[in-house]
């Protein structure tokens, strides 16, 4: 498969949409839905004309990142670059999903350089916004907060992703013995992401829900979609009850104190 310059540019835009901190099209801020390799891979598949294969490869790349979190602005790896360029390389080379995982993981490490550059250079715009705040100029504050950071992020994401996707020599090299080695290694890497996820599931607050889902799938033979919908309903009510409990306790405390005040006034 040959990737044209227009397709490479569109893949770079997909990577940009996954990284931006403003929800233009990708929702939920900087760690957005498009940032996930499963979604990014599917979109890349649409661009390259095979969304099903893109979804399959993206899902395979997503496994090592299944427990990925970005806390405090840190990004130990970059699933967005791995999901976009990794899927594009794998589809162009015609490799299987296991080899695609090995191709994508180094890209995830390189993607942290984009994130660090973005966070470092954006500090300049923060200082400019601070100066505008001292002047009391609200329009300048909004401008320095939104426009230049988005232009910078677009360039930092689209240019490297487009260039990497359009490199034909790298794609052509993914054949023969190197491809066999990548396939073997890629078959082992998803176990890392699953192990990290199981470590989180094993906590007392989440293990019970995991056991309920396991019983529903294995013993009651419910389809995964039905279990996912049921889990969403349970999660909604669980969150509602968890948020109401402290409020009810506070209301109970205040309610218990009221008669004492009345008695003191009557006395």
C-alpha positions as CSV (number, residue, x, y, z in Angstrom):
1,X,0.0,0.0,0.0
2,X,1.3,3.5,-0.9
3,X,0.5,6.4,1.3
4,X,0.0,9.7,-0.5
5,X,1.1,13.1,0.8
6,X,-2.6,14.0,1.3
7,X,-3.3,10.9,3.3
8,X,-0.1,11.5,5.4
9,X,-1.4,15.0,6.1
10,X,-4.8,13.8,7.2
11,X,-3.1,11.2,9.5
12,X,-1.1,14.0,11.0
13,X,-4.4,16.0,11.6
14,X,-5.8,12.9,13.4
15,X,-2.8,12.9,15.7
16,X,-3.3,16.7,16.3
17,X,-7.0,16.2,17.2
18,X,-5.9,13.6,19.8
19,X,-3.5,16.0,21.4
20,X,-5.2,19.3,21.6
21,X,-6.4,20.7,24.9
22,X,-9.4,22.3,23.3
23,X,-12.3,20.1,22.3
24,X,-12.8,21.2,18.7
25,X,-13.8,17.8,17.3
26,X,-12.2,15.2,19.6
27,X,-14.0,15.8,23.0
28,X,-12.8,15.5,26.6
29,X,-9.7,17.7,26.4
30,X,-6.1,16.7,25.9
31,X,-6.5,13.0,26.7
32,X,-9.3,12.6,24.3
33,X,-11.1,9.8,22.6
34,X,-9.1,10.3,19.4
35,X,-5.9,9.9,21.5
36,X,-6.7,6.2,22.0
37,X,-5.0,3.9,19.5
38,X,-8.2,2.0,18.9
39,X,-10.0,5.1,17.7
40,X,-7.0,6.7,16.0
41,X,-6.3,3.4,14.2
42,X,-9.9,3.3,12.9
43,X,-9.7,6.8,11.6
44,X,-6.4,6.1,9.9
45,X,-8.0,3.0,8.4
46,X,-10.8,5.2,6.9
47,X,-8.1,7.5,5.5
48,X,-6.2,4.6,3.9
49,X,-9.4,2.9,2.7
50,X,-9.6,0.0,5.1
51,X,-11.3,1.0,8.4
52,X,-11.8,-2.6,9.5
53,X,-8.0,-3.4,9.3
54,X,-7.3,0.0,10.9
55,X,-9.6,-0.9,13.8
56,X,-8.0,-4.3,14.2
57,X,-4.4,-2.9,14.2
58,X,-5.4,0.0,16.4
59,X,-7.0,-2.4,18.9
60,X,-3.8,-4.5,19.0
61,X,-1.7,-1.3,19.6
62,X,-4.2,-0.2,22.3
63,X,-3.5,-3.3,24.5
64,X,-0.1,-2.2,25.9
65,X,-1.6,1.2,26.6
66,X,-4.8,-0.2,28.2
67,X,-3.7,1.1,31.7
68,X,-2.2,4.3,30.4
69,X,-2.8,7.4,32.5
70,X,-1.3,11.0,32.3
71,X,-1.2,12.5,35.7
72,X,0.0,16.0,36.5
73,X,0.7,16.8,32.9
74,X,3.3,14.0,32.5
75,X,3.2,11.6,29.5
76,X,5.5,8.6,29.9
77,X,4.5,7.5,26.4
78,X,2.4,8.8,23.6
79,X,-0.4,6.4,22.6
80,X,-1.6,9.0,20.0
81,X,1.5,8.9,17.8
82,X,1.7,5.1,18.3
83,X,-1.9,4.7,17.2
84,X,-1.8,7.0,14.2
85,X,1.7,6.5,12.6
86,X,2.0,2.9,13.9
87,X,-1.3,1.9,12.2
88,X,-0.3,3.7,9.0
89,X,3.1,2.0,8.9
90,X,1.5,-1.4,9.6
91,X,-1.2,-1.1,7.0
92,X,1.3,0.2,4.4
93,X,3.7,-2.7,5.1
94,X,0.9,-5.2,5.3
95,X,2.1,-6.7,8.6
96,X,-0.1,-8.5,11.1
97,X,-1.4,-6.8,14.3
98,X,1.3,-8.5,16.5
99,X,4.1,-6.9,14.5
100,X,2.2,-3.6,14.4
101,X,2.4,-3.4,18.2
102,X,6.2,-3.6,18.1
103,X,6.3,-1.0,15.4
104,X,4.1,1.4,17.4
105,X,5.7,1.2,20.8
106,X,9.0,3.0,19.8
107,X,6.8,5.7,18.2
108,X,5.0,6.1,21.5
109,X,8.4,6.8,23.2
110,X,9.4,9.3,20.5
111,X,6.0,11.0,20.9
112,X,6.9,12.1,24.4
113,X,9.4,14.5,22.7
114,X,6.4,16.2,21.0
115,X,4.6,16.5,24.3
116,X,7.6,17.9,26.2
117,X,8.3,20.4,23.4
118,X,4.6,21.5,23.5
119,X,4.6,21.9,27.3
120,X,7.9,23.8,27.2
121,X,7.1,26.2,24.4
122,X,3.6,26.9,25.7
123,X,5.1,28.6,28.8
124,X,6.0,31.6,26.5
125,X,2.3,32.2,25.8
126,X,1.5,31.9,29.5
127,X,3.8,34.8,30.3
128,X,2.3,36.8,27.5
129,X,-1.2,36.1,28.9
130,X,0.0,37.2,32.3
131,X,1.3,40.5,30.8
132,X,-2.1,41.0,29.2
133,X,-3.8,40.3,32.5
134,X,-1.7,43.1,34.1
135,X,-3.0,45.4,31.4
136,X,-6.5,44.3,32.0
137,X,-6.9,43.3,28.3
138,X,-9.3,40.4,28.2
139,X,-9.2,40.0,24.4
140,X,-5.4,39.5,24.5
141,X,-5.7,37.0,27.4
142,X,-8.1,34.9,25.3
143,X,-5.9,35.2,22.2
144,X,-2.6,34.1,23.9
145,X,-4.5,31.4,25.7
146,X,-6.1,29.8,22.6
147,X,-4.7,30.8,19.2
148,X,-0.9,30.6,19.4
149,X,-0.9,27.4,21.5
150,X,-3.2,25.7,18.9
151,X,-1.0,26.8,16.0
152,X,2.0,25.5,17.8
153,X,0.4,22.2,18.6
154,X,-0.8,21.8,15.0
155,X,2.7,22.2,13.7
156,X,4.3,20.0,16.4
157,X,1.8,17.2,15.7
158,X,1.0,17.4,12.0
159,X,4.5,18.0,10.6
160,X,6.3,15.1,12.4
161,X,3.4,12.7,11.9
162,X,3.0,13.6,8.2
163,X,6.8,13.3,7.6
164,X,7.0,9.9,9.5
165,X,4.0,8.5,7.6
166,X,5.4,9.5,4.2
167,X,8.8,7.9,4.8
168,X,8.7,5.1,2.3
169,X,12.1,3.6,3.1
170,X,11.0,2.7,6.7
171,X,7.8,1.1,5.4
172,X,9.7,-0.9,2.8
173,X,12.2,-2.2,5.4
174,X,9.5,-4.0,7.4
175,X,9.9,-7.3,5.5
176,X,11.8,-10.6,5.9
177,X,13.5,-11.5,9.2
178,X,13.0,-8.1,10.9
179,X,9.2,-8.6,10.4
180,X,9.4,-12.1,12.0
181,X,11.3,-10.7,15.0
182,X,8.8,-7.9,15.4
183,X,5.9,-10.4,15.2
184,X,7.3,-12.5,18.0
185,X,8.0,-9.5,20.3
186,X,4.7,-7.9,19.5
187,X,2.9,-11.1,20.6
188,X,4.3,-10.6,24.1
189,X,3.9,-6.9,24.6
190,X,0.1,-6.8,25.1
191,X,0.6,-8.9,28.2
192,X,2.3,-5.9,29.8
193,X,-0.7,-3.6,29.4
194,X,-3.1,-6.4,30.5
195,X,-1.0,-7.1,33.6
196,X,-1.0,-3.4,34.5
197,X,-4.8,-3.3,34.1
198,X,-5.3,-6.4,36.2
199,X,-3.2,-4.8,38.9
200,X,-5.7,-1.9,39.1
201,X,-8.7,-4.3,38.9
202,X,-7.3,-6.3,41.9
203,X,-8.0,-3.4,44.3
204,X,-10.7,-4.0,46.8
205,X,-12.9,-1.3,45.4
206,X,-12.9,-2.7,41.8
207,X,-12.4,-6.4,42.2
208,X,-16.1,-7.1,43.0
209,X,-17.2,-5.4,39.8
210,X,-14.7,-7.5,37.8
211,X,-16.0,-10.7,39.3
212,X,-19.6,-9.7,38.5
213,X,-18.7,-9.0,34.8
214,X,-16.8,-12.3,34.7
215,X,-19.8,-14.2,35.9
216,X,-22.1,-12.5,33.4
217,X,-19.9,-13.3,30.4
218,X,-18.6,-16.8,31.3
219,X,-21.6,-18.4,33.1
220,X,-24.6,-16.4,32.0
221,X,-23.2,-16.1,28.4
222,X,-24.2,-12.5,28.0
223,X,-22.7,-10.6,25.0
224,X,-20.0,-8.1,25.7
225,X,-22.1,-5.2,24.5
226,X,-24.9,-6.1,27.0
227,X,-22.4,-6.3,29.8
228,X,-20.9,-3.0,28.9
229,X,-24.4,-1.3,28.9
230,X,-25.2,-2.9,32.2
231,X,-21.9,-1.8,33.6
232,X,-22.6,1.7,32.5
233,X,-26.0,1.7,34.3
234,X,-24.4,0.3,37.5
235,X,-21.5,2.8,37.3
236,X,-24.0,5.6,37.0
237,X,-26.0,4.7,40.1
238,X,-22.9,3.8,42.0
239,X,-21.5,7.2,41.3
240,X,-24.8,8.9,42.3
241,X,-25.0,7.0,45.6
242,X,-21.3,7.7,46.4
243,X,-21.8,11.4,45.9
244,X,-25.0,11.6,47.9
245,X,-23.7,9.7,50.9
246,X,-21.5,12.5,52.3
247,X,-24.2,15.1,51.7
248,X,-26.7,12.9,53.5
249,X,-24.3,12.5,56.4
250,X,-23.8,16.2,56.6
251,X,-27.6,16.8,56.4
252,X,-28.1,14.3,59.2
253,X,-25.5,16.0,61.4
254,X,-27.1,19.4,60.9
255,X,-30.5,17.9,61.5
256,X,-29.5,16.4,64.8
257,X,-28.0,19.7,66.0
258,X,-31.1,21.7,65.3
259,X,-33.3,20.4,68.2
260,X,-30.5,21.2,70.7
261,X,-30.4,24.8,69.6
262,X,-34.2,25.0,69.9
263,X,-34.1,23.5,73.4
264,X,-31.5,26.0,74.5
265,X,-33.6,28.9,73.2
266,X,-36.7,27.6,74.9
267,X,-34.7,27.1,78.1
